[in-house]
Structures are given as C-alpha cells and as structure tokens.
mmCIF file of C-alpha atoms and ligand atoms in Angstrom:
data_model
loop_
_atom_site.group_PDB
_atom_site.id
_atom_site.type_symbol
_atom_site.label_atom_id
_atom_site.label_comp_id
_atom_site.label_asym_id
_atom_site.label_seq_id
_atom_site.Cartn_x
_atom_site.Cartn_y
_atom_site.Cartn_z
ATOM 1 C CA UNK A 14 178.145 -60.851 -69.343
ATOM 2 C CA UNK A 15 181.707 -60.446 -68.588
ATOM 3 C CA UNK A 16 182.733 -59.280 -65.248
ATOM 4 C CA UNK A 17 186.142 -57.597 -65.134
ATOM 5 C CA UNK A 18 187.378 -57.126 -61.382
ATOM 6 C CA UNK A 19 189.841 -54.670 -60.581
ATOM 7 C CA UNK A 20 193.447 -55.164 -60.194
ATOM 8 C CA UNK A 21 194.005 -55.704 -56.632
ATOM 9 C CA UNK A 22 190.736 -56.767 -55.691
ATOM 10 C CA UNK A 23 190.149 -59.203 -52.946
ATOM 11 C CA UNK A 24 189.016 -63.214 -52.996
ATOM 12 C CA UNK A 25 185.932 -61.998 -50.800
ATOM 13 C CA UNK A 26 184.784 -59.111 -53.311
ATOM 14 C CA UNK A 27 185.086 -61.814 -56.080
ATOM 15 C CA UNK A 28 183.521 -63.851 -54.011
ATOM 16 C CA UNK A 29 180.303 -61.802 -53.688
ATOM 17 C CA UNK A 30 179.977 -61.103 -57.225
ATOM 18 C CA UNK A 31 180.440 -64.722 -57.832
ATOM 19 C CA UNK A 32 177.207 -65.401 -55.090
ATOM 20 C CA UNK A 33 175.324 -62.135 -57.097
ATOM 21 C CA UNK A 34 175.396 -64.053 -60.414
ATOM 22 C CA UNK A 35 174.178 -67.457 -58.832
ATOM 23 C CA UNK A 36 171.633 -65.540 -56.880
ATOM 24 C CA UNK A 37 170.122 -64.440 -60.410
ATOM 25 C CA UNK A 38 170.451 -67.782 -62.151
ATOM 26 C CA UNK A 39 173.465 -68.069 -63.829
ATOM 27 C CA UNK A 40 176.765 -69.889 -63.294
ATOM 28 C CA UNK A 41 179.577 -67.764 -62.664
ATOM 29 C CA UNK A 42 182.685 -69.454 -64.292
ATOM 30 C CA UNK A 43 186.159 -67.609 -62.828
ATOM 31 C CA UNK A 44 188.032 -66.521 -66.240
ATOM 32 C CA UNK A 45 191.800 -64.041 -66.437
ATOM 33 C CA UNK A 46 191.373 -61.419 -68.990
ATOM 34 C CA UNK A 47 194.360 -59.380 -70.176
ATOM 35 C CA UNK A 48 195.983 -60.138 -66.653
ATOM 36 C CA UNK A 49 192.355 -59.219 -64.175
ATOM 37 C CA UNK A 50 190.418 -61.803 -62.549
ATOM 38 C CA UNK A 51 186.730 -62.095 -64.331
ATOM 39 C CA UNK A 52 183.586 -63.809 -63.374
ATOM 40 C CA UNK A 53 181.401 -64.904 -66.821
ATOM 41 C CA UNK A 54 178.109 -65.172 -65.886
ATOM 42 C CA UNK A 55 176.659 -67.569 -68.271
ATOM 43 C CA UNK A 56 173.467 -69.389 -68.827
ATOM 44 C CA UNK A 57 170.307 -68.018 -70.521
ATOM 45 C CA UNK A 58 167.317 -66.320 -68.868
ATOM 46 C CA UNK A 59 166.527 -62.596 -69.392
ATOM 47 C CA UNK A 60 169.419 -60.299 -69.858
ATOM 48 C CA UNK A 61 171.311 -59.182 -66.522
ATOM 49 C CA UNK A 62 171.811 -55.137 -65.639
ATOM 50 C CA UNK A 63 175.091 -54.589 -65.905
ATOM 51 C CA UNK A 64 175.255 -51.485 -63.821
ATOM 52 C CA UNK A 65 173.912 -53.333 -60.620
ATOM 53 C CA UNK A 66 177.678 -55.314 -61.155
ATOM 54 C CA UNK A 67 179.461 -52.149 -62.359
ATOM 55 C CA UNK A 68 178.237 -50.693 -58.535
ATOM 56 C CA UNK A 69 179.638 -53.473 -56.583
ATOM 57 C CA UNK A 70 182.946 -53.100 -54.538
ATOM 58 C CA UNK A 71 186.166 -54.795 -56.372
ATOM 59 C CA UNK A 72 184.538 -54.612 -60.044
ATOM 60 C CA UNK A 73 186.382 -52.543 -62.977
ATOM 61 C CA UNK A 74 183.574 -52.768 -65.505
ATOM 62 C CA UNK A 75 181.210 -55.010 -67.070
ATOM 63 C CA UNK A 76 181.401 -56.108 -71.126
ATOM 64 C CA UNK A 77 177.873 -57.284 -72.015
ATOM 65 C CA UNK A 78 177.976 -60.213 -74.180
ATOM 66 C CA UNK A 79 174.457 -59.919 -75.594
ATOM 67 C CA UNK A 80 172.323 -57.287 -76.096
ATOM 68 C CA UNK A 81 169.526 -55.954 -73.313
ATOM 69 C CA UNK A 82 166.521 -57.026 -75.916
ATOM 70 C CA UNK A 83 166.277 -60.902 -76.696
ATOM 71 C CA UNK A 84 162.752 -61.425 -78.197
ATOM 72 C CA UNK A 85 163.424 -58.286 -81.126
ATOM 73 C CA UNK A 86 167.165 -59.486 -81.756
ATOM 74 C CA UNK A 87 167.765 -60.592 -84.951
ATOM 75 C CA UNK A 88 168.508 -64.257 -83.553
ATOM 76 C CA UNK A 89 165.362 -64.537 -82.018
ATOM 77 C CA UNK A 90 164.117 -64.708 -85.622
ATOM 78 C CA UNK A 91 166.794 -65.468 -88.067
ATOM 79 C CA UNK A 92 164.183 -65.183 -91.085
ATOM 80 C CA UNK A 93 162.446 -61.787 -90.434
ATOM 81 C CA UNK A 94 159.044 -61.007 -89.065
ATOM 82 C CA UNK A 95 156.258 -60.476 -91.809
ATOM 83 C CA UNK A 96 153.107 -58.789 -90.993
ATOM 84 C CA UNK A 97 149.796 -59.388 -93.476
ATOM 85 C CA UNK A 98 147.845 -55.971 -92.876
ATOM 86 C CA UNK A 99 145.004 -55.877 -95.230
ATOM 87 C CA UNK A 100 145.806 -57.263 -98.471
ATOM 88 C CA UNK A 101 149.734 -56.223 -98.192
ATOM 89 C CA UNK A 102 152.969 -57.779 -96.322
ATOM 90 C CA UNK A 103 154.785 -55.595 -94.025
ATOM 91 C CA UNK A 104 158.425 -57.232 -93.625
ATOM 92 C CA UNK A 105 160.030 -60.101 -96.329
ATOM 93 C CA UNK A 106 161.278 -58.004 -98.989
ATOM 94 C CA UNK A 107 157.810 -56.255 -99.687
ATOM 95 C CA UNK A 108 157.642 -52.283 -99.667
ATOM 96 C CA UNK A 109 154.327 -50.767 -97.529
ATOM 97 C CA UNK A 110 153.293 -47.823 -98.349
ATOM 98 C CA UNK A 111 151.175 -45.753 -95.957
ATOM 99 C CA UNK A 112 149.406 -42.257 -96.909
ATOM 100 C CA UNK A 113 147.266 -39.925 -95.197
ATOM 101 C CA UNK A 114 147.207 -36.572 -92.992
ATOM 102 C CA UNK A 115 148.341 -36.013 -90.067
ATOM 103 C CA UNK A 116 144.344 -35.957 -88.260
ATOM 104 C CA UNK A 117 141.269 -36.966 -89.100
ATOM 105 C CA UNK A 118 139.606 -33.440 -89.531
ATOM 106 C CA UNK A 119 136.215 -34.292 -92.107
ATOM 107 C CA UNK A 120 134.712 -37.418 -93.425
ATOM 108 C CA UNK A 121 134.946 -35.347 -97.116
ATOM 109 C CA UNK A 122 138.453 -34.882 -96.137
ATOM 110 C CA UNK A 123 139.564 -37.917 -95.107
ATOM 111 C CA UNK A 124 137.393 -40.453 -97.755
ATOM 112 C CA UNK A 125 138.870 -38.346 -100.675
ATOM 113 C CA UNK A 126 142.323 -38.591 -99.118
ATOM 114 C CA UNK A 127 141.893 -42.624 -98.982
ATOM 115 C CA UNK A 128 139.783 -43.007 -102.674
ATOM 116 C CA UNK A 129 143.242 -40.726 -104.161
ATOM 117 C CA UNK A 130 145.762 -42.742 -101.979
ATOM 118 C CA UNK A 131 144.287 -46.116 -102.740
ATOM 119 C CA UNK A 132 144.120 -44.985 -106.481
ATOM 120 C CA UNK A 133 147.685 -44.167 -106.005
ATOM 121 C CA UNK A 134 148.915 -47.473 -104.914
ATOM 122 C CA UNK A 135 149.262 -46.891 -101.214
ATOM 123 C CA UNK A 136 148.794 -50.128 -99.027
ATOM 124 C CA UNK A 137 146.976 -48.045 -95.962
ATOM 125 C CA UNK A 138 145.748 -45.406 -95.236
ATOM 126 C CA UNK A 139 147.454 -43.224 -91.953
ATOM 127 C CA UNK A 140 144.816 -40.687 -89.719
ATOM 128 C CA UNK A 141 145.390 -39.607 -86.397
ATOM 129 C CA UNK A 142 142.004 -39.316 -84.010
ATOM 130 C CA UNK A 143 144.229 -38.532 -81.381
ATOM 131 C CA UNK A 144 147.042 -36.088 -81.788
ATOM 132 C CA UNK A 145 149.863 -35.640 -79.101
ATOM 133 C CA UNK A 146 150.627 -31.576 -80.161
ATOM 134 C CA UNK A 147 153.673 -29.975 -79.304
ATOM 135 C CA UNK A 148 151.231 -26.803 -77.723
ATOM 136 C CA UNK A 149 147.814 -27.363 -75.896
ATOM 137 C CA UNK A 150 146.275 -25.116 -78.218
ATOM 138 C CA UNK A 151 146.593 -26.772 -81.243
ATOM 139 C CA UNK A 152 144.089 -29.092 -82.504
ATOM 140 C CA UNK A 153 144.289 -32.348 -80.943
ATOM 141 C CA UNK A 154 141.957 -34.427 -82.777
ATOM 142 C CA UNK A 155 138.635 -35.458 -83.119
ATOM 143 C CA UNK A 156 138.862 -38.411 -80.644
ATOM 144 C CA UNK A 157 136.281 -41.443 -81.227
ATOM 145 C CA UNK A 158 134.416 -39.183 -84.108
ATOM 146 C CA UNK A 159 137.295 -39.564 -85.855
ATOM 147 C CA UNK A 160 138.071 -43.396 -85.561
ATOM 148 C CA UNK A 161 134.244 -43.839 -86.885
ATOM 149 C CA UNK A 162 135.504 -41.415 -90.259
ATOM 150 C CA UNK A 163 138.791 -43.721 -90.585
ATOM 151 C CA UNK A 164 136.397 -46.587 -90.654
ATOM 152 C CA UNK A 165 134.117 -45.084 -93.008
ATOM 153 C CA UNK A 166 137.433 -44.214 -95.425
ATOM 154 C CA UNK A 167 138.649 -47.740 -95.045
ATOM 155 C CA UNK A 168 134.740 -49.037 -96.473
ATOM 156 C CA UNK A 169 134.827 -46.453 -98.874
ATOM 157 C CA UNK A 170 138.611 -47.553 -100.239
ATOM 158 C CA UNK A 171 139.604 -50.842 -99.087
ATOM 159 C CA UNK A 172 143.117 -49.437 -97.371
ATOM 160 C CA UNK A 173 143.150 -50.537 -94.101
ATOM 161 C CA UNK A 174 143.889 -47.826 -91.102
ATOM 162 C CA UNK A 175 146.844 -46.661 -89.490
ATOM 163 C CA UNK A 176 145.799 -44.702 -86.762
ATOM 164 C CA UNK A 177 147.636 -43.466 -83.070
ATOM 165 C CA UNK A 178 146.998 -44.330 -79.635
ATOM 166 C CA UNK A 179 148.068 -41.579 -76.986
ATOM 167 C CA UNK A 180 146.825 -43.611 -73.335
ATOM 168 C CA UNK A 181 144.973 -46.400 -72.398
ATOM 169 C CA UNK A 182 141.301 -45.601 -72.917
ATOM 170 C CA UNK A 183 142.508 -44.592 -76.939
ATOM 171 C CA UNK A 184 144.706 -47.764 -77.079
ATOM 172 C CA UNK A 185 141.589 -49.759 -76.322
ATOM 173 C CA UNK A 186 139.595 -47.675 -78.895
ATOM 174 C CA UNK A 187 142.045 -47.214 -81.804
ATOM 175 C CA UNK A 188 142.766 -51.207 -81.527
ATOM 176 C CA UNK A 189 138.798 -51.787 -82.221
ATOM 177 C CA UNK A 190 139.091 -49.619 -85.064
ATOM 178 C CA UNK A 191 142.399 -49.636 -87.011
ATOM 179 C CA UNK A 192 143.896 -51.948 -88.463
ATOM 180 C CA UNK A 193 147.639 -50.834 -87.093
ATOM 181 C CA UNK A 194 147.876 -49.160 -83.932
ATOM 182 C CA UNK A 195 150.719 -46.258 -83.740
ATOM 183 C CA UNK A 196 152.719 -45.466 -80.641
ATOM 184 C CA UNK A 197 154.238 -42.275 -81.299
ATOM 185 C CA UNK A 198 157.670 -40.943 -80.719
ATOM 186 C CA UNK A 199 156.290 -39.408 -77.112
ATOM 187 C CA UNK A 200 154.750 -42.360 -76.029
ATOM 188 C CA UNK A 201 157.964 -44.818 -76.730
ATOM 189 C CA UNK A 202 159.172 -44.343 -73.493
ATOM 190 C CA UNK A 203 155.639 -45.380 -72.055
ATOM 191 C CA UNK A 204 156.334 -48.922 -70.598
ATOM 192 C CA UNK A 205 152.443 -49.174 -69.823
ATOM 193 C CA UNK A 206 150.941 -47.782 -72.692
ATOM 194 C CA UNK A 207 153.509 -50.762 -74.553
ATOM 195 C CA UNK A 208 152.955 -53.301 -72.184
ATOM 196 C CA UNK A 209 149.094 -52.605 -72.771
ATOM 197 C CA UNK A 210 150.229 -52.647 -76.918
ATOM 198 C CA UNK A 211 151.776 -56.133 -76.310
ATOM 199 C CA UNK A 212 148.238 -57.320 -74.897
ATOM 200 C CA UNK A 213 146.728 -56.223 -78.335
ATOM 201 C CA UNK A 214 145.895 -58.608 -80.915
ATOM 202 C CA UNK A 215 146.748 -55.787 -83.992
ATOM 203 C CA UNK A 216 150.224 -55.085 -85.220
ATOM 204 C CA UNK A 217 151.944 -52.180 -83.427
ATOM 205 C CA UNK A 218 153.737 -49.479 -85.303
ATOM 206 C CA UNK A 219 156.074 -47.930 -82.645
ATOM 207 C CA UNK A 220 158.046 -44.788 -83.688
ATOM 208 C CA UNK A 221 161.784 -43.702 -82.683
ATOM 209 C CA UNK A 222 161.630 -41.266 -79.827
ATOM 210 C CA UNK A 223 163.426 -38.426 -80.604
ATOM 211 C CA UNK A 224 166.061 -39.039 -77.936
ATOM 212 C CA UNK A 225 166.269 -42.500 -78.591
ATOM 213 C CA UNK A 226 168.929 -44.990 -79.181
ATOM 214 C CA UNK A 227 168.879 -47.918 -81.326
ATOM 215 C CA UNK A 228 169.075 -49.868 -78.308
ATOM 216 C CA UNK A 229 165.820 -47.726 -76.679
ATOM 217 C CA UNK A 230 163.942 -48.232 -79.686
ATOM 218 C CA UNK A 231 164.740 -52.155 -79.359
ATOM 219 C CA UNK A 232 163.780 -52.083 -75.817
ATOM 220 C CA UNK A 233 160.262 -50.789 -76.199
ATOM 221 C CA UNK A 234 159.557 -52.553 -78.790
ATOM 222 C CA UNK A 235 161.091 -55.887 -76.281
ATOM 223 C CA UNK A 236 158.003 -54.615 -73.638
ATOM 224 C CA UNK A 237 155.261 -55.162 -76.697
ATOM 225 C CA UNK A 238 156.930 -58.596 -77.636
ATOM 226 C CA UNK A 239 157.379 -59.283 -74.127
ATOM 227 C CA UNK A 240 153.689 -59.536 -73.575
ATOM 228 C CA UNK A 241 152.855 -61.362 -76.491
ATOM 229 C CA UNK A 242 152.417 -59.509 -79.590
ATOM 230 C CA UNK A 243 154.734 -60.184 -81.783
ATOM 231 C CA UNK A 244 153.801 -57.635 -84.989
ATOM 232 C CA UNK A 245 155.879 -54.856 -83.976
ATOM 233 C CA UNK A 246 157.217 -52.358 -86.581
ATOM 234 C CA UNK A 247 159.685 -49.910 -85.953
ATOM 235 C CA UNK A 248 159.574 -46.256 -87.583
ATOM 236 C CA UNK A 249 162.155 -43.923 -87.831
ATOM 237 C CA UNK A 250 160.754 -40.395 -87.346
ATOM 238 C CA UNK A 251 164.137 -38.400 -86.868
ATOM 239 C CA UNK A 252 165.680 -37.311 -83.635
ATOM 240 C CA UNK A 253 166.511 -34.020 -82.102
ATOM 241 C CA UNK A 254 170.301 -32.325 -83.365
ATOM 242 C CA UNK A 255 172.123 -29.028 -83.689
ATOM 243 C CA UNK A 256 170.951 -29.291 -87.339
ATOM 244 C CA UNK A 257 168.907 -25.837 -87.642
ATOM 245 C CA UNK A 258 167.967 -26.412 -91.217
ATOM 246 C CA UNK A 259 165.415 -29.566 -90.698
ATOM 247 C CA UNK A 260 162.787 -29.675 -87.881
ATOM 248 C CA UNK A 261 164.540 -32.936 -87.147
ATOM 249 C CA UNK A 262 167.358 -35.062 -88.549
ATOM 250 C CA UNK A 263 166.457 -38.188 -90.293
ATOM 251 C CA UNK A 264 168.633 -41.155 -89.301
ATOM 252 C CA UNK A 265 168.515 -43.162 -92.237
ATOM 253 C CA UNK A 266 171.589 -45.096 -90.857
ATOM 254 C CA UNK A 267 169.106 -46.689 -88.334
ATOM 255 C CA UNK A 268 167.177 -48.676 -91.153
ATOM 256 C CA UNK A 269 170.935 -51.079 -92.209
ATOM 257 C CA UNK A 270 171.420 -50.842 -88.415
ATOM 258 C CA UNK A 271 167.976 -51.853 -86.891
ATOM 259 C CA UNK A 272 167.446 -54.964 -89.206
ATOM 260 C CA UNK A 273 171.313 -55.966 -88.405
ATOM 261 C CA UNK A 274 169.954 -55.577 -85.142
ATOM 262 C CA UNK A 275 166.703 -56.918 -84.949
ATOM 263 C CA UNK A 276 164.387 -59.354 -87.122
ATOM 264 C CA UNK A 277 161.738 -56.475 -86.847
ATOM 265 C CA UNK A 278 160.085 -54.022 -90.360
ATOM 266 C CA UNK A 279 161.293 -50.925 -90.137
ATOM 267 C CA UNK A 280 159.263 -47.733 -91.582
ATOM 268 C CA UNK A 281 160.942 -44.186 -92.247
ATOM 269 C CA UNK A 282 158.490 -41.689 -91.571
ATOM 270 C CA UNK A 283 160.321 -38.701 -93.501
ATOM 271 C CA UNK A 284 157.244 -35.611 -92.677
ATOM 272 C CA UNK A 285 158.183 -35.306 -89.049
ATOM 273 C CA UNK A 286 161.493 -35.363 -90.077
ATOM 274 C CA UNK A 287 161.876 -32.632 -92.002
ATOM 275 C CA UNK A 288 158.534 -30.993 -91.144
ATOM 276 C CA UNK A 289 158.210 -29.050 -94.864
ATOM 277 C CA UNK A 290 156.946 -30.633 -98.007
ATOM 278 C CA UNK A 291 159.358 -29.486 -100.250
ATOM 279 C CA UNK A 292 161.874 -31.932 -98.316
ATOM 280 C CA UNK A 293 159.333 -35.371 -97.902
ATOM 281 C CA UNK A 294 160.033 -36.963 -101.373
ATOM 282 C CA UNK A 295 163.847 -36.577 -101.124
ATOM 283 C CA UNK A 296 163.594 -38.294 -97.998
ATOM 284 C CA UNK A 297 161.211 -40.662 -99.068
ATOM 285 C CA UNK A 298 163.499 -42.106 -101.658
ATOM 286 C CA UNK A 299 166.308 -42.003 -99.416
ATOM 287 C CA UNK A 300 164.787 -44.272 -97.217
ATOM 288 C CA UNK A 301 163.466 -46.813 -99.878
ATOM 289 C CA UNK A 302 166.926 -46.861 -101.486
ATOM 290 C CA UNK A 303 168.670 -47.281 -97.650
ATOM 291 C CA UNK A 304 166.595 -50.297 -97.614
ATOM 292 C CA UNK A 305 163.322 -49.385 -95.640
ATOM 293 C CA UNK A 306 160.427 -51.847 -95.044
ATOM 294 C CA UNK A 307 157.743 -49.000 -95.663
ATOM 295 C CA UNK A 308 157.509 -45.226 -95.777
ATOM 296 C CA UNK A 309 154.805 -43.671 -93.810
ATOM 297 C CA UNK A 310 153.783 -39.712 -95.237
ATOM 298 C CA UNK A 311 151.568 -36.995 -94.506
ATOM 299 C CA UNK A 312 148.881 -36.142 -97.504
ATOM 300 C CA UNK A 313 146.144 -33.660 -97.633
ATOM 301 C CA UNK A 314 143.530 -32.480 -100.741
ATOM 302 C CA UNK A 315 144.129 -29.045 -99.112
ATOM 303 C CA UNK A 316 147.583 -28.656 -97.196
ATOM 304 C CA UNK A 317 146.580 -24.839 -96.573
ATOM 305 C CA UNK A 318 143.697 -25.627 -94.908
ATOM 306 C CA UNK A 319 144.734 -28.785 -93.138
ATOM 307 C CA UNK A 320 144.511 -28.528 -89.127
ATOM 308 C CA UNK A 321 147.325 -29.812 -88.227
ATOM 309 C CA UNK A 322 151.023 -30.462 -89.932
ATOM 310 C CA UNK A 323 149.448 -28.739 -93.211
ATOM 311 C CA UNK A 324 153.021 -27.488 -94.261
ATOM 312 C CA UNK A 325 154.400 -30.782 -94.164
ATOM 313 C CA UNK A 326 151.668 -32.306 -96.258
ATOM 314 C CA UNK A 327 152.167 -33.254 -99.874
ATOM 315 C CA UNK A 328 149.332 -32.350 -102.219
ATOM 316 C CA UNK A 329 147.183 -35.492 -103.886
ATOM 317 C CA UNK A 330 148.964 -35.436 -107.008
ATOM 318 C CA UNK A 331 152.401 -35.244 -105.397
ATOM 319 C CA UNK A 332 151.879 -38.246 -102.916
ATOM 320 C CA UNK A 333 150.318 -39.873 -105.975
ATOM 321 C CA UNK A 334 153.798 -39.509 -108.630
ATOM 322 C CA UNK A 335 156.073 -40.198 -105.186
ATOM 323 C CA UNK A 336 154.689 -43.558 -104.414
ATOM 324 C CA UNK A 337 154.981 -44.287 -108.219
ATOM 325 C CA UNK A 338 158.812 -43.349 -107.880
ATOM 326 C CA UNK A 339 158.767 -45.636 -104.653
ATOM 327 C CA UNK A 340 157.995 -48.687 -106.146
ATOM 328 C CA UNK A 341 160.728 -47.664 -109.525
ATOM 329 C CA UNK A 342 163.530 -47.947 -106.880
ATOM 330 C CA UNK A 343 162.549 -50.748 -104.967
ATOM 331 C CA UNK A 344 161.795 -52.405 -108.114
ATOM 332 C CA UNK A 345 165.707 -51.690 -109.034
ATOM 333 C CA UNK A 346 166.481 -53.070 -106.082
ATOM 334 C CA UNK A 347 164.580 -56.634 -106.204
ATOM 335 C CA UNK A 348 161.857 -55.374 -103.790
ATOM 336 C CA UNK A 349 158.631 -57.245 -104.344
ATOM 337 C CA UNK A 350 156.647 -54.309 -105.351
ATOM 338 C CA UNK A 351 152.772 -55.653 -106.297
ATOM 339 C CA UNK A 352 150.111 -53.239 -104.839
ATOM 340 C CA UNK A 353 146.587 -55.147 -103.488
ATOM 341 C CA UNK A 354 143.909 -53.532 -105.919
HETATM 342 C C1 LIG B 19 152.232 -38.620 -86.264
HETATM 343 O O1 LIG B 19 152.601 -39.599 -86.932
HETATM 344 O O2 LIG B 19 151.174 -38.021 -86.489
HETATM 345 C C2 LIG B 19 153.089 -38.145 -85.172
HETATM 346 C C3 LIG B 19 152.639 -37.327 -84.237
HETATM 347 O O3 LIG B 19 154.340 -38.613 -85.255
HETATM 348 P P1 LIG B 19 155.530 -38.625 -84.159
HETATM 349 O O4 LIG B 19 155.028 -39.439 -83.002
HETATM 350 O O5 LIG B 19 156.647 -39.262 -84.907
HETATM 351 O O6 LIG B 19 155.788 -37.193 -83.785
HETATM 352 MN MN1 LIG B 20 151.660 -34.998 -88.212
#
C-alpha cells in the first residue's frame, strides 16, 4: 500500500509510520507523490489494514495497491477454479444447473422433485434441512430427517445434493451428507461458521449477503480458502434496495465483476431475488447470458402446498422447459453444455 502523508507533516510522524510498516514485515521505501511525502510499504505477506495507517498522526490517506483477499483473486489462479461435483464441472466454461425446493418437507416430495429434475437435465439437486426463516414461526426444516430424504433422492436419481448449513453442529452434519454445502446469505458474515467451511473436505457454495460488497463476498469466501478448502463458489442471491417491485434486486453486474475479480464459479440464484415465480426464468436467462457459472432455482410438484418459499417455486414442467432454454443460450455462447445422464 501507498502511504500518502500530509502536507506539513513532520520527519518524526514519517518516521513512525516508516517503523509501523517494518514492524509488520514490509520495507517501507520513502516515495513524493504529486508534491507529499509517501511511505510504500512493499513486500508480500497477507494484506495490511489500511485504516490502522489512515489513524496515525501526519497521514493524509492510504491507496491500497492490492486487494484485501489474495487466495480468491483472480491472480492467485490465473486459469479458474473447476469443481467436479458428481458427474458435472462447476467452473471452466461448463454451465451447473441446480434444482430443487426451498426444504426438504416429504421423501414423496422431494424423490419426485429429483427423478423430474434429473429427467430435466439438472446437474444437482438443491434441499434445505435447515432453513434460516425470516420469522420464528415459519417452518424451519426438518433437521437430520431431512438430510437422510436428500440422501435417499440422490440414490433414487443420481443428482448429487446441495443442501445448507446454518451453525456448527449442521455444518458437521450437512458435510456427511451433501455433496455441496451452502452458506447462506445470513451466515456470510459468520467468520466461524466459514472458517469451520474451510476445514471441510466438500465444495462450499457461499451466497452474497444481502448487504454485501463484492469485496465482502471475496473476503468470506478468503476465510474458507484461508483454511484450506479451496472449492468455493460464489452465488449471487440479490441484495437489499429502494426497488419496491422485487423482494430483492438481482445484481447481475456482480457475475463480469466477480470473475474479473476472482478465479472463483459464480452461481445466480434468481428465486430469492425476485421471490415470485412469474419473475425466476427471466432472471434465469439473464444470468446465463451475463455469463454465470450455474443457476441455482427453487422447484416444487406442488408450489401451493410447498412449506416454505412456495410462491417462488416453479412448477415441474416449468423448471423442466427453463433448464432446456439454459443450455440454448449457453450453447450460443460456446458454453460446454453436456448434462451427466
Ligand atoms: C436458500 O437458498 O434456501 C436460502 C435461504 O437462500 P439465501 O441464503 O440466499 O436467503
Ligand atoms: Mn427458499
């Protein structure tokens, strides 16, 4: 980083940022910039705060010259990350497709669901045991019952499982289960619950907060990396906005600017997003076409009845003719689009 003294400040105030830098490492080299003394710290090593230099006595401001994240930056891995899940590639020009409703509610529900989806070309199969609800009262799953019917859809189909983890003791569990463990947008900011991901030996799918920053996104998914797991994909889910006429907004500028970013997959969830179903396959396409890694959607054989997210659910047949249209545009745009059967 670049540290831009103010005008007027003294040798001694340079002096101690000059000792801060070498007490973290790095070699502070005494540069002028547009008329201001400046310190460049420079060396490698993790990423320096820039706001414990912005605090100190005699400094203007700081220009970082790198990014906070290092291990999900782009350079860190030049040629992309690919993930094998099941018979499919996540990542490397391949589209995933994942299918499924919101929770886990019946093994009737939830086989049919992944006999249709698989039928339908889908490459997993998504299910949520646990379900962080916006109210208490809703229905929040059917905990470890329901990881045992995801298993029993994934015999009974061949997809393999996408399924949430809400805290540790479901982390452990949904990892022994699934075959893709989901952080969702609450839990993003949950630098345990993603250190504890980056222990895991299954690929992480970590969705956008909805107050979150490309940058915040990037650092999360850093903490999983950080600890060793490197099969991280990043989903955008939509974030919060004035807009009044979408239960969220869906930021399909963050799939061009999160692989310029990072080396990472990125997924566009496009349910929570809009949260109604006549609005999904719009979305859906829009994120293919914006170049998205995979599409993750809510599906139910009965959205009327379904016990949680049923309005945002697309009916069988629906999901069925979307994912066909899926594969159509990433086929015009040079995707590799072969389905495992
Ligand atoms: C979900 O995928 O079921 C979910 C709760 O998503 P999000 O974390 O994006 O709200
Ligand atoms: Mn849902």
């Amino acid at each position: 980083m670049l540290i831009i003294m103010k005008k007027g400040s003294t040798p001694d105030e340079t002096a101690r940022v000059s000792d801060a830098v070498r007490a973290l490492g790095r070699e502070p080299e005494r540069v002028v910039v547009a008329g201001r003394d400046a310190i460049a710290a420079l060396g490698g090593g993790a990423p320096l705060d820039a706001g414990r230099f912005e605090a100190m006595s005699g400094v203007h401001h700081v220009v970082p010259l790198a990014p906070p994240y290092r291990l999900a930056a782009r350079e860190a891995r030049p040629a992309g990350t690919v993930i094998r899940v099941g018979g499919s590639t996540i990542g490397g020009g391949s589209l995933f497709v994942v299918a499924g409703p919101c929770a886990v509610e019946s093994e009737e529900q939830i086989v049919a669901t992944a006999r249709l989806m698989k039928h339908a070309g889908a490459n997993a199969l998504r299910g949520g045991a646990y379900k962080p609800r916006s109210s208490p009262y809703s229905f929040q799953g059917l905990g470890p019952e329901g990881l045992k019917l995801l298993v029993r859809a994934r015999e009974a189909s061949g997809l393999p499982i996408v399924s949430e983890a809400v805290d540790d003791a479901s982390l452990d569990l949904v990892a022994e289960h699934a075959d893709v463990v989901q952080i969702g947008a609450r839990n993003m900011h949950n630098g345990a619950l993603l250190k504890r991901a980056g222990r895991l030996r299954k690929p992480v799918l970590l969705k956008r907060g909805i107050a979150a920053s490309l940058d915040d996104l990037l650092m999360a998914a850093e903490y999983i990396l950080d600890q060793g797991n490197g099969d991280v994909v990043l989903c955008e889910r939509g974030i919060r906005t004035f807009s009044q006429h979408s239960r969220f907004t869906l930021d399909l500028s963050l799939v061009p600017a999160a692989q310029a970013a990072s080396h990472l997959p990125i997924f566009v969830d496009p349910s929570h997003a809009v949260g109604r179903r006549d609005r999904v396959a719009p979305m859906a396409r829009a994120a293919v076409a914006a170049g998205a890694d995979g599409v993750i959607f809510e599906v139910h054989p009965d959205p009327d009845e379904a016990l949680s997210d049923g309005r945002q659910a697309l009916q069988p047949q629906e999901a069925a003719e979307l994912i066909t249209q899926l594969r159509e545009i990433a086929a015009v745009l040079g995707r590799k689009t072969e389905v495992a059967r």
